[in-house]
Amino acid sequence: MEVASLPDELAHEGIAVLNKDDLENLGISSGSAITIRAGRLGRAIARTSQDADPGFVYLDATSRLNCSCRIGDSIEIEAIENPRELKAVLLAPVGEEIDEDLEDSVGRKLSGRFLGRGDHITIPSPEGGILEMQVERLRPFGIRISGGLVSPETELTIAQRPARRPLLETGDVSFADIGGLDSVIEKLQEVAVVPLLHPEVFIRGGKPPIRGVILTGEPGTGKSLLARALARETRATFHPMSAPEIFGKGCRPEDNLRRLFMEAQKDQPSVIFLDEIDAIAPDRHMSSESARNLVAQLLVLLDGINDRGQVIVIGATNRIDSMDRAVLRAGRFERIIECPVPDRDGRLEILQVHTRAMPLSDDTDLENLADQTVGFVGADIDHLCREGVYRAANRSFGFDRLLEMGEIEADEMEITHEDMNEAFSRVRPSIKRKIDREVKEAGFDSIIGQGPAKRALTEKLLRPLEYPELHEAAGLKIGSGILLHGPPGTGKTQLARACASITGAQFLSVKGPELLSVWQGESERAARNLFDKARKMAPCILFFDEFDSLGADRGKIGSGFSGLSSVVNQILTEMDGIDSRDGVLVIAATNRMDLIDPAFLREGRLGTHIEVSLPSREEYAGILRVHLGRVPMSEEIDLEELSSSLPLGLSGADISGIAISIKEGSVKRHLDQNPDGNIDGFRVEQEDAASAIEAMSQGIQMAGWA
């Protein structure tokens, strides 16, 4: 049914007005208690009117606030059979305090209303104006969410303090505002919703519920949003605290933590949210005395929480492996829920959530954007949408003109697909930062020569990915690692990048020494995290450059480098844990294959060995032409003839250096002729290329003489 606005004279009554036929079709009688589900769960008393149009449900502003809906939204209505009467209700004022003498008057006005915990209510004041209050507590406790009816016998109390978290001020999200995490929401509801809403289930079962949940995942995947949404959906009070807040309030961290748990106990049902919990509960074997004291305090508080009623603790971290093991045992944080990097369907759902209030043009293709945003988490997609607004504003008005403009017609602005594409070029997924290198849209055609290596990669990598069913039917493993070996500068990295571009996979590149650390255990941790990132970004090519420094032969490692053996063992373990379902392919590159541990070179790990050789003299000119790119060149230049004078044994990197020398020489000559720097007539001449090639040849000869 579609939401419409209730007439002013019927506001503040807590009713939902529908057409008579609609009520009959829904099996609801006038005067029945109903629930209204949109973004949140709201409650009302159903009424009918001759003026109500079919297909519409009429709600006042307060009721729309309670169920988080707007005029024009679609909502679900359900009748509550035999609703229970409330024994007691605690109200808290929103804004100014309310005189205690008004309790009897308020009680009479609320008689017959259907209320639930957390509901915002408004009623006319006997003294004029409107009283705004929020339902803080209900008795009996078991119906605080489903709701109950206020009767003349209901004991009503007005608190002498403001509402703790009124709906008008929180702006909290609901599960409907979170996209791409349906499976996570289902798991969270399983372990958290029942204890908060129906504790009698566990009283009957004779066992306490799970009180601690860890949400783990990459930054920006929605861990904090999930905790806030859980509190809002269950109408529980929300008590968030991050590690900096615990350490930075002038008191001892243990005191701040105790105070947090005490406040949650008073406001139950409640959700305690500990953000960055890895900093609050680090491994005590690797921590200072103060950190160990804080961990001990957290353990005491967690052990006592089963006796504290309806309180659940949610921790969030992207470094669960650095937490103390005692915190994660049964009875404390015994349920770990991973918030994954969203897949294509998840990204589409997140895009739909974040763009539903944006004025998108008809050409905006969200499905295309979902295809492009591999590796994006929820926060990245939110950033993408904001950038889209900036691009649209710049296109429509111009940032330089906005300073001079008065009022603008913002209603005419639309966000086009071109705006979103431009925004996409400005946003880099957070999961890829610091480790991922950009992959250009270039295939094997951009690499001159290396025919045998290209054919081998096509056979071992590209063809299996193109025909996976055929290779699986033949019993061939898809995803066995590849080792590219050959002299430095021959294009091993380029070939790996080209494979990523051709397959559309993400490219995760790391040089071997980047993973090594002087701190015990950190290198192994970095290796585990690297493979974990690759799985989350699948389909992904994980590329190890200078692999000989990381996969060194354990039999040749000296006693002073025993930590490197542990790293080798860790990487071997991670490679054995990868299969075709992970969507991860490992490619390694080295110019010292003889230094690599033989355990890496067997089938199932880096079982495919592809040699990347030095280019032939006939390929020199083609490589030069690629590296000169779009630089304007004289028609008189004959690169084939010029490169024929170069000696054999040059790598692609050497020839790239010659191309740079040619460009530098042409710029110098042009400036000599045009001191003002005017670029008109600039081009590479024969003499520029000849001088650079001659200098290179002379340098090689001098190096040989040396």
PDB file of N, CA and C in Angstrom, residues 16 24 41 97 130 185 251 275 299 382 394 431 548 601 637 641 701:
ATOM      1  N   ALA A  16      -4.077   4.709  11.696  1.00  0.00           N
ATOM      2  CA  ALA A  16      -3.819   4.567  10.273  1.00  0.00           C
ATOM      3  C   ALA A  16      -5.176   4.415   9.590  1.00  0.00           C
ATOM      4  N   GLU A  24     -11.058  -4.812   4.486  1.00  0.00           N
ATOM      5  CA  GLU A  24     -11.671  -6.128   4.352  1.00  0.00           C
ATOM      6  C   GLU A  24     -10.755  -7.080   3.592  1.00  0.00           C
ATOM      7  N   LEU A  41       9.802  -0.768  12.086  1.00  0.00           N
ATOM      8  CA  LEU A  41       8.503  -1.302  12.489  1.00  0.00           C
ATOM      9  C   LEU A  41       7.753  -0.238  13.271  1.00  0.00           C
ATOM     10  N   GLU A  97      11.358  19.602  29.417  1.00  0.00           N
ATOM     11  CA  GLU A  97      10.798  18.716  30.430  1.00  0.00           C
ATOM     12  C   GLU A  97       9.292  18.910  30.537  1.00  0.00           C
ATOM     13  N   ILE A 130       2.094  21.224  21.691  1.00  0.00           N
ATOM     14  CA  ILE A 130       2.205  19.786  21.481  1.00  0.00           C
ATOM     15  C   ILE A 130       3.269  19.214  22.411  1.00  0.00           C
ATOM     16  N   ILE A 185      23.394  -9.809   7.556  1.00  0.00           N
ATOM     17  CA  ILE A 185      22.249  -9.359   8.345  1.00  0.00           C
ATOM     18  C   ILE A 185      21.486 -10.550   8.905  1.00  0.00           C
ATOM     19  N   CYS A 251      40.330   9.637  32.092  1.00  0.00           N
ATOM     20  CA  CYS A 251      40.293   8.611  33.129  1.00  0.00           C
ATOM     21  C   CYS A 251      41.074   7.388  32.660  1.00  0.00           C
ATOM     22  N   ASP A 275      34.231  -0.318  18.561  1.00  0.00           N
ATOM     23  CA  ASP A 275      34.909  -0.185  17.275  1.00  0.00           C
ATOM     24  C   ASP A 275      36.418  -0.285  17.486  1.00  0.00           C
ATOM     25  N   LEU A 299      37.700  -8.841  29.851  1.00  0.00           N
ATOM     26  CA  LEU A 299      37.339 -10.238  30.098  1.00  0.00           C
ATOM     27  C   LEU A 299      36.398 -10.352  31.288  1.00  0.00           C
ATOM     28  N   ASP A 382      29.796   4.743  -1.722  1.00  0.00           N
ATOM     29  CA  ASP A 382      29.271   6.000  -1.197  1.00  0.00           C
ATOM     30  C   ASP A 382      30.127   7.169  -1.683  1.00  0.00           C
ATOM     31  N   ASN A 394      29.784  20.490 -11.338  1.00  0.00           N
ATOM     32  CA  ASN A 394      30.791  21.178 -12.146  1.00  0.00           C
ATOM     33  C   ASN A 394      30.347  21.284 -13.603  1.00  0.00           C
ATOM     34  N   ILE A 431      40.445  -1.105  -0.418  1.00  0.00           N
ATOM     35  CA  ILE A 431      41.076  -2.401  -0.224  1.00  0.00           C
ATOM     36  C   ILE A 431      42.331  -2.555  -1.073  1.00  0.00           C
ATOM     37  N   ASP A 548      62.478 -14.316  -5.873  1.00  0.00           N
ATOM     38  CA  ASP A 548      63.616 -15.019  -5.300  1.00  0.00           C
ATOM     39  C   ASP A 548      63.976 -14.505  -3.911  1.00  0.00           C
ATOM     40  N   LEU A 601      58.360 -24.861  -6.908  1.00  0.00           N
ATOM     41  CA  LEU A 601      58.434 -25.123  -8.338  1.00  0.00           C
ATOM     42  C   LEU A 601      57.659 -26.353  -8.776  1.00  0.00           C
ATOM     43  N   ILE A 637      62.319   9.632 -40.142  1.00  0.00           N
ATOM     44  CA  ILE A 637      62.926   8.715 -39.176  1.00  0.00           C
ATOM     45  C   ILE A 637      62.701   7.279 -39.605  1.00  0.00           C
ATOM     46  N   GLU A 641      66.237   1.045 -39.353  1.00  0.00           N
ATOM     47  CA  GLU A 641      67.628   1.224 -39.739  1.00  0.00           C
ATOM     48  C   GLU A 641      68.480   1.680 -38.558  1.00  0.00           C
ATOM     49  N   GLN A 701      79.942   0.132 -25.239  1.00  0.00           N
ATOM     50  CA  GLN A 701      81.325  -0.176 -25.573  1.00  0.00           C
ATOM     51  C   GLN A 701      82.267   0.213 -24.452  1.00  0.00           C
TER      52      GLN A 701
END
